[in-house]
Tab-separated table of N, CA and C in Angstrom:
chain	number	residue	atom	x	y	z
A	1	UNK	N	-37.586	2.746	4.603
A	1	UNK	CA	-36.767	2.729	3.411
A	1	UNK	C	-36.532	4.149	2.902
A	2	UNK	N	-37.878	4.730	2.669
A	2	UNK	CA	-37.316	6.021	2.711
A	2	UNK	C	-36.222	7.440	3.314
A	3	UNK	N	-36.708	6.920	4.326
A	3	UNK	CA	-35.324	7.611	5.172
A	3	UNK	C	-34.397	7.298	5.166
A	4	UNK	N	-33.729	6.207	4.530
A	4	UNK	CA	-32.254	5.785	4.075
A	4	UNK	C	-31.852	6.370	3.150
A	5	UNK	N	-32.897	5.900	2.126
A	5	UNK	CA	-32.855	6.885	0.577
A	5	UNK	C	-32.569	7.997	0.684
A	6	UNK	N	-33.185	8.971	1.617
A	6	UNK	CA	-33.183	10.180	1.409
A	6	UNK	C	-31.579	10.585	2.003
A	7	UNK	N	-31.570	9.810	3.314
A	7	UNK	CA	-30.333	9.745	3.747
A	7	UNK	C	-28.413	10.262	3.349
A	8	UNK	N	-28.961	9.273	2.428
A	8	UNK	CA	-27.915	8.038	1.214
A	8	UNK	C	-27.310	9.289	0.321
A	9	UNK	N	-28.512	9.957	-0.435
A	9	UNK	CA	-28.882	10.384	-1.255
A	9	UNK	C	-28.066	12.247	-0.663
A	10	UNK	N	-28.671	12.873	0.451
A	10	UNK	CA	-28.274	13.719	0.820
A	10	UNK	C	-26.826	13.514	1.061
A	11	UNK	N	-26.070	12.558	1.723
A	11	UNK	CA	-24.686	12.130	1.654
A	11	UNK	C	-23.688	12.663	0.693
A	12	UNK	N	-24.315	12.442	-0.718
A	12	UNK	CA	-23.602	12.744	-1.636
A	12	UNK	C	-23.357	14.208	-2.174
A	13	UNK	N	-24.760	14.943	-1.665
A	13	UNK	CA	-24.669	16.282	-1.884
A	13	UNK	C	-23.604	17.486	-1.278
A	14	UNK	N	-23.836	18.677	-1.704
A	14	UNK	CA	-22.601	19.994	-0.878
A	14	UNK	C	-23.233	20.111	0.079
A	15	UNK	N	-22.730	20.844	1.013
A	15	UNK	CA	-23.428	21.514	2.159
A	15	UNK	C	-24.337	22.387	1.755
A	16	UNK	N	-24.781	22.951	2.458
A	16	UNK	CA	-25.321	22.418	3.767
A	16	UNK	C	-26.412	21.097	4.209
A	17	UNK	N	-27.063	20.381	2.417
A	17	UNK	CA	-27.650	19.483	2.129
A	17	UNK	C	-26.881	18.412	2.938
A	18	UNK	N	-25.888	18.383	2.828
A	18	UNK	CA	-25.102	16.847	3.400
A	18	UNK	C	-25.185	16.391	4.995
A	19	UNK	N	-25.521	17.996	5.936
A	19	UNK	CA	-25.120	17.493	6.913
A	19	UNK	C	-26.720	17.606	7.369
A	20	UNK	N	-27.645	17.493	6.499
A	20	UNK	CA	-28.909	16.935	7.023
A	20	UNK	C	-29.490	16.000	7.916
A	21	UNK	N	-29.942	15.991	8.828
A	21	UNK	CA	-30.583	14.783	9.453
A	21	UNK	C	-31.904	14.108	8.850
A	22	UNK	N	-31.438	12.952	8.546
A	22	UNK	CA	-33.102	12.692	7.937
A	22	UNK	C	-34.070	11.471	9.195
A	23	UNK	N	-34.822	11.326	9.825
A	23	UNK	CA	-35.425	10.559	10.572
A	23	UNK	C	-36.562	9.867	10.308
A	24	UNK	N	-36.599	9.144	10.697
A	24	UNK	CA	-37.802	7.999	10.512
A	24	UNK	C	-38.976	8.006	11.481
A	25	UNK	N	-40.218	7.988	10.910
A	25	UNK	CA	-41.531	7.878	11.946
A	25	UNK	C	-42.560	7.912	11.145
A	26	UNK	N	-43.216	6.706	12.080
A	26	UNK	CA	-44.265	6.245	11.605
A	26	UNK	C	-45.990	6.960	11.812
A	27	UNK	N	-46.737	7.095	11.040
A	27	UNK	CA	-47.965	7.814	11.814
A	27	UNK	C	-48.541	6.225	12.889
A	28	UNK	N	-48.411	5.378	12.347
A	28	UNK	CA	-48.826	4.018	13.145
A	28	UNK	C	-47.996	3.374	13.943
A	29	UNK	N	-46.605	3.766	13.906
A	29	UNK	CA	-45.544	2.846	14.388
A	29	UNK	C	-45.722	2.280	15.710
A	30	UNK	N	-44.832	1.719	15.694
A	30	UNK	CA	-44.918	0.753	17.261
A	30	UNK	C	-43.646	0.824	17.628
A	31	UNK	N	-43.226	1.788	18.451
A	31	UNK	CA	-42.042	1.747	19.265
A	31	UNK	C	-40.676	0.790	18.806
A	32	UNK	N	-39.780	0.754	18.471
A	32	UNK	CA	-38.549	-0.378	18.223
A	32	UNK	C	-39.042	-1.554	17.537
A	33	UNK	N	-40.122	-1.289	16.750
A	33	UNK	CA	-39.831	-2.840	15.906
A	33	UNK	C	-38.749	-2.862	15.294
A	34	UNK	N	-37.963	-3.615	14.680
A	34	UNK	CA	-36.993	-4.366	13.599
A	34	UNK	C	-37.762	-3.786	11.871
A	35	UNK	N	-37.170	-3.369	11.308
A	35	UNK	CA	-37.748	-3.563	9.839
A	35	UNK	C	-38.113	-4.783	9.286
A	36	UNK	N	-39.084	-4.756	8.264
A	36	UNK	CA	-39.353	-5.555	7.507
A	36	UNK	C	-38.521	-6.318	6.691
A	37	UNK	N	-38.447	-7.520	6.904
A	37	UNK	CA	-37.407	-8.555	5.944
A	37	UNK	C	-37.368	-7.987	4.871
A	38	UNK	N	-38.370	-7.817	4.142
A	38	UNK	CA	-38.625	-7.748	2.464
A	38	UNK	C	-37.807	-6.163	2.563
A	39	UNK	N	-38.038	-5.131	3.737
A	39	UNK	CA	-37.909	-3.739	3.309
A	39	UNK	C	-35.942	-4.145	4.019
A	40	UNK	N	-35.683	-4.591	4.612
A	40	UNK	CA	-34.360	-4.451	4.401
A	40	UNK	C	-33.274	-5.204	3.511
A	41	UNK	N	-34.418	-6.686	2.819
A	41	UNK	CA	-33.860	-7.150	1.493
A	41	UNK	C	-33.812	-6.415	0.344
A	42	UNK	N	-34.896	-5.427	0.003
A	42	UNK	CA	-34.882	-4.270	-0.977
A	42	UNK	C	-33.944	-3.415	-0.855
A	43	UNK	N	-33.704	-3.085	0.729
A	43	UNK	CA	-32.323	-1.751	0.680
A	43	UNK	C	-30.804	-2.547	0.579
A	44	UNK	N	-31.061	-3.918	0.382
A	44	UNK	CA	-29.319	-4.130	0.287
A	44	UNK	C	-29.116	-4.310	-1.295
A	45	UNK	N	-30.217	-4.517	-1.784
A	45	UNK	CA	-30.020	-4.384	-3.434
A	45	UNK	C	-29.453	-2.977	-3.954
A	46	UNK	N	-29.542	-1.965	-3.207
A	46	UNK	CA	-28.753	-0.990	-3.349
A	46	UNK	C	-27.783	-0.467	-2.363
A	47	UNK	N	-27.788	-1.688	-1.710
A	47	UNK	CA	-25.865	-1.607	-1.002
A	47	UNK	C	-26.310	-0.360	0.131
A	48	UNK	N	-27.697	-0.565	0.781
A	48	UNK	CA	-28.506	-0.071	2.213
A	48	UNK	C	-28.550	-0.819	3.315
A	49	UNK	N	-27.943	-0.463	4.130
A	49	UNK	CA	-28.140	-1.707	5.095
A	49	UNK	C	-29.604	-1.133	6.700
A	50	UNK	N	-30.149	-1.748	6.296
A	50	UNK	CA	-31.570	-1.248	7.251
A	50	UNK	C	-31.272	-2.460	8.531
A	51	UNK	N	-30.793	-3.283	8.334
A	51	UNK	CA	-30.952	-4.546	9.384
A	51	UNK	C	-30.850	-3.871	10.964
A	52	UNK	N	-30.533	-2.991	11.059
A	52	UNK	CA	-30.594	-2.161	12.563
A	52	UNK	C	-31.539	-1.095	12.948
A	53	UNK	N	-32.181	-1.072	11.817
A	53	UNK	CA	-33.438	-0.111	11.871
A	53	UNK	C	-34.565	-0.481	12.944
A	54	UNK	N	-34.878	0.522	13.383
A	54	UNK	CA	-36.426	0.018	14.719
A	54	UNK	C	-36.949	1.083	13.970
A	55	UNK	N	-38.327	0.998	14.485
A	55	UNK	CA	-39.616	1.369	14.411
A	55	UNK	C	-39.688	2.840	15.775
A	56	UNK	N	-40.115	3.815	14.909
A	56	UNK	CA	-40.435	5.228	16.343
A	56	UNK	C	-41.704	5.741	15.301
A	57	UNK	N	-42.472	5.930	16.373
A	57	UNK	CA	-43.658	6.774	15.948
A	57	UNK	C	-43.665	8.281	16.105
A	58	UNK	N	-44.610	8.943	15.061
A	58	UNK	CA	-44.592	10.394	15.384
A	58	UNK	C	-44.758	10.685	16.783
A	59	UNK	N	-44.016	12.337	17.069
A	59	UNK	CA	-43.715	12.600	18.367
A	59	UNK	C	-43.751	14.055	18.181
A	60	UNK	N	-44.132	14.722	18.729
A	60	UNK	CA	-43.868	16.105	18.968
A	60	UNK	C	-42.894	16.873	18.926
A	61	UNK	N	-41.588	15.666	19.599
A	61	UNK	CA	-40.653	16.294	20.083
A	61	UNK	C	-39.360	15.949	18.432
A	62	UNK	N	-39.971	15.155	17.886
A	62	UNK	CA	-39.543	15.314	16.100
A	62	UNK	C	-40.103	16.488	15.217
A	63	UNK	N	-41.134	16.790	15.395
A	63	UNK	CA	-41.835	17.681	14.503
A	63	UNK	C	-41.015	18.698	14.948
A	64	UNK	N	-40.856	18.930	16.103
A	64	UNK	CA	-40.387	20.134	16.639
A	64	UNK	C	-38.688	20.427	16.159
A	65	UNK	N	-38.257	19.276	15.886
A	65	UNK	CA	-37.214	19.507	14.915
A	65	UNK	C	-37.000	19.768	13.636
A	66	UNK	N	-37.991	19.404	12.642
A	66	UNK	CA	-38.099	19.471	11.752
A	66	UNK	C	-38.409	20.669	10.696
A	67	UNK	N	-37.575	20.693	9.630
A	67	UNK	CA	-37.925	21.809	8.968
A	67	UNK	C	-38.696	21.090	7.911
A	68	UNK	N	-38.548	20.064	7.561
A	68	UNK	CA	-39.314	19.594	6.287
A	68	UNK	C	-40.207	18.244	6.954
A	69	UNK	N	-41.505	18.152	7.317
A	69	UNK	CA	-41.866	16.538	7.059
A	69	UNK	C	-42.354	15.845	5.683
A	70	UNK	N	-42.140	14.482	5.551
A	70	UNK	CA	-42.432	14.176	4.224
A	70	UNK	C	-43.265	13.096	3.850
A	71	UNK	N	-44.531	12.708	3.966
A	71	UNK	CA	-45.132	11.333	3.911
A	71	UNK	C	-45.550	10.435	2.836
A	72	UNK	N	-45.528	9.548	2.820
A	72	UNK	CA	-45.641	8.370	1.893
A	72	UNK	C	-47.047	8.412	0.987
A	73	UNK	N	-48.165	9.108	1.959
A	73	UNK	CA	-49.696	9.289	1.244
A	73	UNK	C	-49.965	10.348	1.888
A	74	UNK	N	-51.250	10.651	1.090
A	74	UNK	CA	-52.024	12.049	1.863
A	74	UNK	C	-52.427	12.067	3.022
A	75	UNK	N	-52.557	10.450	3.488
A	75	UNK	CA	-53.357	9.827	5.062
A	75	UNK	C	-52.745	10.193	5.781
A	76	UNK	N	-51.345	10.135	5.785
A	76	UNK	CA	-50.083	10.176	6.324
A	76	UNK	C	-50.126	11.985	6.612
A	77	UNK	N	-50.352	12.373	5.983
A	77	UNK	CA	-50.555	13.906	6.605
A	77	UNK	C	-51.360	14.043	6.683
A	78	UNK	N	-52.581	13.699	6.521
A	78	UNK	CA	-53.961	13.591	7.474
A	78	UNK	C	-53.882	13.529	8.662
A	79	UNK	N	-53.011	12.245	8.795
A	79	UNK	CA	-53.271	12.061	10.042
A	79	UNK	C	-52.133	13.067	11.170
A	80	UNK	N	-51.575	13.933	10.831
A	80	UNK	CA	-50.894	14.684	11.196
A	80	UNK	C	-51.587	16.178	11.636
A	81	UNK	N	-52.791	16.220	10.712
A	81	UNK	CA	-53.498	17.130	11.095
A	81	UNK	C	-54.665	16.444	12.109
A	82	UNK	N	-55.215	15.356	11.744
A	82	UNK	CA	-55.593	14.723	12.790
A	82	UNK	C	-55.329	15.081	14.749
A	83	UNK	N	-54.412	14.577	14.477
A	83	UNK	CA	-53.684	14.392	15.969
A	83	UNK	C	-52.822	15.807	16.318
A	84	UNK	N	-53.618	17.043	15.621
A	84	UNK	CA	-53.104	18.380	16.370
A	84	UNK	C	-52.213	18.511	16.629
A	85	UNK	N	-50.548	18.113	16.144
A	85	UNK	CA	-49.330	18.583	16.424
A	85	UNK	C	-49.209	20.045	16.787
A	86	UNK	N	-48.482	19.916	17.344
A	86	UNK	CA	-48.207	21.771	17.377
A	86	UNK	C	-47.011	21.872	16.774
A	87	UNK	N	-46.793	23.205	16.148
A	87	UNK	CA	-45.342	23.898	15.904
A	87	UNK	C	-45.407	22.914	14.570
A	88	UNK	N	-46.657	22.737	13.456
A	88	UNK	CA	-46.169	21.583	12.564
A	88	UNK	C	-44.820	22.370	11.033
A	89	UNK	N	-44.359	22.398	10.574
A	89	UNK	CA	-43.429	23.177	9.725
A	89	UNK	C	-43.775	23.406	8.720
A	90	UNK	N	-43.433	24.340	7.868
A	90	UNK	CA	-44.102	25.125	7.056
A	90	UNK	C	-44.064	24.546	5.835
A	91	UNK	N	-43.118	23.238	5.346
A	91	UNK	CA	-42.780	22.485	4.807
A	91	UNK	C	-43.087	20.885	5.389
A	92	UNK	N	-44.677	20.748	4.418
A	92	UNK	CA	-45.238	19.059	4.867
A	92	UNK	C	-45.366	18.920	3.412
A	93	UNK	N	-45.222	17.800	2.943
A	93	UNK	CA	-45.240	17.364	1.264
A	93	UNK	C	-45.075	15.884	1.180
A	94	UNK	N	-45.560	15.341	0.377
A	94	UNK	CA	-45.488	14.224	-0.276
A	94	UNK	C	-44.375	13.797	-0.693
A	95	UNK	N	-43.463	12.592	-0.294
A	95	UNK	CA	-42.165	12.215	-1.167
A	95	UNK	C	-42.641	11.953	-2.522
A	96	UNK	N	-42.796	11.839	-3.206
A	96	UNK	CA	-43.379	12.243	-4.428
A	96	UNK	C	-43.720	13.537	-5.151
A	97	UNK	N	-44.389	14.274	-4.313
A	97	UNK	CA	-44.822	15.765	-4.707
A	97	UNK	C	-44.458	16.764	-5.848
A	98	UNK	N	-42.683	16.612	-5.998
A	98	UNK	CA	-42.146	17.269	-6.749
A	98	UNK	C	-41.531	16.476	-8.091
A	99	UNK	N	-42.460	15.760	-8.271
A	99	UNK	CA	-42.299	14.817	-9.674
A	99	UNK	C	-43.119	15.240	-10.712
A	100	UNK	N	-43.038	15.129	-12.105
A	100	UNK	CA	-43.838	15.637	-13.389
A	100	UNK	C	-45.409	15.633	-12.775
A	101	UNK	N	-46.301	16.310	-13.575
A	101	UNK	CA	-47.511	16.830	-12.894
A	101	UNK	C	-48.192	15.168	-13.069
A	102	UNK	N	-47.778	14.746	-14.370
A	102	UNK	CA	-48.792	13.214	-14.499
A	102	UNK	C	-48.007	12.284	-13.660
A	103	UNK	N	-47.457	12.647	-12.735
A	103	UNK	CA	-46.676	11.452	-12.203
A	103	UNK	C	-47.587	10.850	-10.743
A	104	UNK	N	-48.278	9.864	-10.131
A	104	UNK	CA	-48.709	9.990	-9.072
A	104	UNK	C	-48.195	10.376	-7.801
A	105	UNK	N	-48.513	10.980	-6.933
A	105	UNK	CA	-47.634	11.346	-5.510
A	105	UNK	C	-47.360	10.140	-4.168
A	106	UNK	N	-48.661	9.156	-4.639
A	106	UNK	CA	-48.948	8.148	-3.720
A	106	UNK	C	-47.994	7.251	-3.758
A	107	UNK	N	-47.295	7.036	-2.588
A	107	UNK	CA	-46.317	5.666	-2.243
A	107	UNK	C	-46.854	4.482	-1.786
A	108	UNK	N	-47.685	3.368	-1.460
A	108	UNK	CA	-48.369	3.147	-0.870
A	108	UNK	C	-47.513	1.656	0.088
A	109	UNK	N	-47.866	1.602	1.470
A	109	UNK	CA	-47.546	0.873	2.322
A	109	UNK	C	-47.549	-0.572	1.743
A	110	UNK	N	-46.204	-0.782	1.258
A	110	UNK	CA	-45.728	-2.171	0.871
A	110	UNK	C	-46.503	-3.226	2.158
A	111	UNK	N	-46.374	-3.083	3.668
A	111	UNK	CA	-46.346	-3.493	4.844
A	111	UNK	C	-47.093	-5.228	4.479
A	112	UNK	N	-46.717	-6.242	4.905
A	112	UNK	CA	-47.467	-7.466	5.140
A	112	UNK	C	-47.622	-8.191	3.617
A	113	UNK	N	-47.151	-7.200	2.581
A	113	UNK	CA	-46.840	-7.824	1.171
A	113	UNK	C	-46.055	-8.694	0.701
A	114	UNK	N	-45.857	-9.134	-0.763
A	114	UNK	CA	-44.832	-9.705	-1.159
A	114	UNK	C	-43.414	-9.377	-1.317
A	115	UNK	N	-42.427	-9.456	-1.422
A	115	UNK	CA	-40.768	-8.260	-1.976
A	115	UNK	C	-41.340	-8.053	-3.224
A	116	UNK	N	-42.021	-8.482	-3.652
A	116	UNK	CA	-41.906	-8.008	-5.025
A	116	UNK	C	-43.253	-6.288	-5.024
A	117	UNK	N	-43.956	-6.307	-4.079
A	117	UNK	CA	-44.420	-5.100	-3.232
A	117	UNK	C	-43.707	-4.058	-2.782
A	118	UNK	N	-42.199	-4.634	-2.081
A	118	UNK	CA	-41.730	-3.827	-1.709
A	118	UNK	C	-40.570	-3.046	-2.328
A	119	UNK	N	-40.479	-4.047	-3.466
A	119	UNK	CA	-38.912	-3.421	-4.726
A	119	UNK	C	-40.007	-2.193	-5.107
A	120	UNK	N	-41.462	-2.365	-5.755
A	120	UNK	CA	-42.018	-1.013	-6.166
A	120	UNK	C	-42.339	-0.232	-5.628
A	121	UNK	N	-42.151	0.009	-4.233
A	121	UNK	CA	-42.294	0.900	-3.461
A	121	UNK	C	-40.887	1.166	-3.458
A	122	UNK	N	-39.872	0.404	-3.162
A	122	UNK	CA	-38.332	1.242	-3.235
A	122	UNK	C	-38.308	1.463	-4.723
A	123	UNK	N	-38.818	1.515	-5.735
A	123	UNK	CA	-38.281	1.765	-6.997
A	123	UNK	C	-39.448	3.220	-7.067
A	124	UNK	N	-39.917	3.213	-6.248
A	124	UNK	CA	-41.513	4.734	-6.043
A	124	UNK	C	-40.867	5.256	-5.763
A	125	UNK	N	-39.726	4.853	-4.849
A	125	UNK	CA	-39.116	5.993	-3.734
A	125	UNK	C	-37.781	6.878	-4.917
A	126	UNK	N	-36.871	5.916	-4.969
A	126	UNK	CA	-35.797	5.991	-6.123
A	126	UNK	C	-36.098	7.206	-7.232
A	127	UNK	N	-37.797	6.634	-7.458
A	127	UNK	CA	-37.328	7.648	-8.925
A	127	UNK	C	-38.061	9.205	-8.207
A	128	UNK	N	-38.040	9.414	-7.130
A	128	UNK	CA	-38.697	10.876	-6.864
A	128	UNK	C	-37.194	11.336	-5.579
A	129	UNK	N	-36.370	10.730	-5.405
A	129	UNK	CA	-35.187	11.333	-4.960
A	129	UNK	C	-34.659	12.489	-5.883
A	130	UNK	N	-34.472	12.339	-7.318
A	130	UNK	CA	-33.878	13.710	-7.503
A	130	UNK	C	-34.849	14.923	-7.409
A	131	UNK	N	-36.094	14.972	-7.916
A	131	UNK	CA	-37.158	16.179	-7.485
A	131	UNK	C	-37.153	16.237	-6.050
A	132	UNK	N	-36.833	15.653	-5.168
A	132	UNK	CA	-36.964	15.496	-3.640
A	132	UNK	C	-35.476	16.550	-3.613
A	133	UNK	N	-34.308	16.465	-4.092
A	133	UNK	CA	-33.301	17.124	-3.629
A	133	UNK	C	-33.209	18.432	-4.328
A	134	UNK	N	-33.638	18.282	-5.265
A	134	UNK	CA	-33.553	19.702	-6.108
A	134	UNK	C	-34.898	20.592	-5.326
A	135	UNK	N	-35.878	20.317	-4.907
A	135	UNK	CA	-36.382	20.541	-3.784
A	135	UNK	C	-35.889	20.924	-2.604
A	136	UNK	N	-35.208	20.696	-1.834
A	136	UNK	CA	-34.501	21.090	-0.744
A	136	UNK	C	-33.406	21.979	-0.623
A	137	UNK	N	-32.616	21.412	-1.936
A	137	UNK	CA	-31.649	22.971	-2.327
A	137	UNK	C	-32.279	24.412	-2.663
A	138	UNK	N	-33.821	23.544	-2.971
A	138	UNK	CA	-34.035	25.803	-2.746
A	138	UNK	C	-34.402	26.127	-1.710
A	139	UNK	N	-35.494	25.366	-0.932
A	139	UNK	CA	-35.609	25.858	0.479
A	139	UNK	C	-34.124	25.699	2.159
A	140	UNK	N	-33.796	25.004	1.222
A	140	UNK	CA	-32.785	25.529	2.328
A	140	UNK	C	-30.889	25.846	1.940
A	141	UNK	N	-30.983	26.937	1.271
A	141	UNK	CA	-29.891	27.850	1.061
A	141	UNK	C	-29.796	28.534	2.027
């Protein structure tokens, strides 16, 4: 879900923000699953269509593209240091991160929940998109 958002969201911006790639990966994923019912019933409430979404797990050969990675919890970049990537980018942060200091950073894995789990995780995501872009317009001018 997030990577739509962020997607969606960069779309609307000037360049060089717009012609961003944003990608999806999981620290757990499993190769081409399908998204989650609940997580692609949450993205059509905002006119997202995920229904073609699969499942890719972290890869080397993503990091190695990447100028920014961004994870859902701290585990999530744990486990990134975990599993010794190389070449990791100088820019790893929390989708959350750049929200008011009392704000929490933690997104936490809707996965195997109710929709009503997964609207507050898309409504987690939603309200840290604009600190997420005003974020990116400074590091990458």
């Amino acid at each position: 879900m997030a990577a739509e958002l962020l997607q969606h969201a960069l779309a609307a911006e000037e360049s060089p923000l717009k012609q961003l790639s944003v990608k999806s990966a999981g620290v757990a994923a499993i190769l081409g699953e399908p998204a989650s019912s609940n997580s692609v019933a949450a993205l059509r409430k905002v006119n997202i269509d995920l229904s073609q979404h699969k499942s890719h797990p972290v890869t080397q050969e993503l990091i190695d593209q990447a100028f920014v990675i961004l994870g859902m919890t701290e585990s999530h970049l744990q486990t990134l240091n975990f599993h010794n990537y190389q070449n990791l980018p100088k820019h790893i942060h929390l989708f959350r991160e750049f929200m008011a200091a009392d704000t929490s950073t933690q997104i936490p894995d809707p996965f195997g929940q109710s929709f009503d789990a997964y609207q507050e995780c898309l409504d987690s995501m939603l309200e840290a998109i604009p600190s997420l872009i005003a974020f990116l317009k400074e590091i990458h001018k």
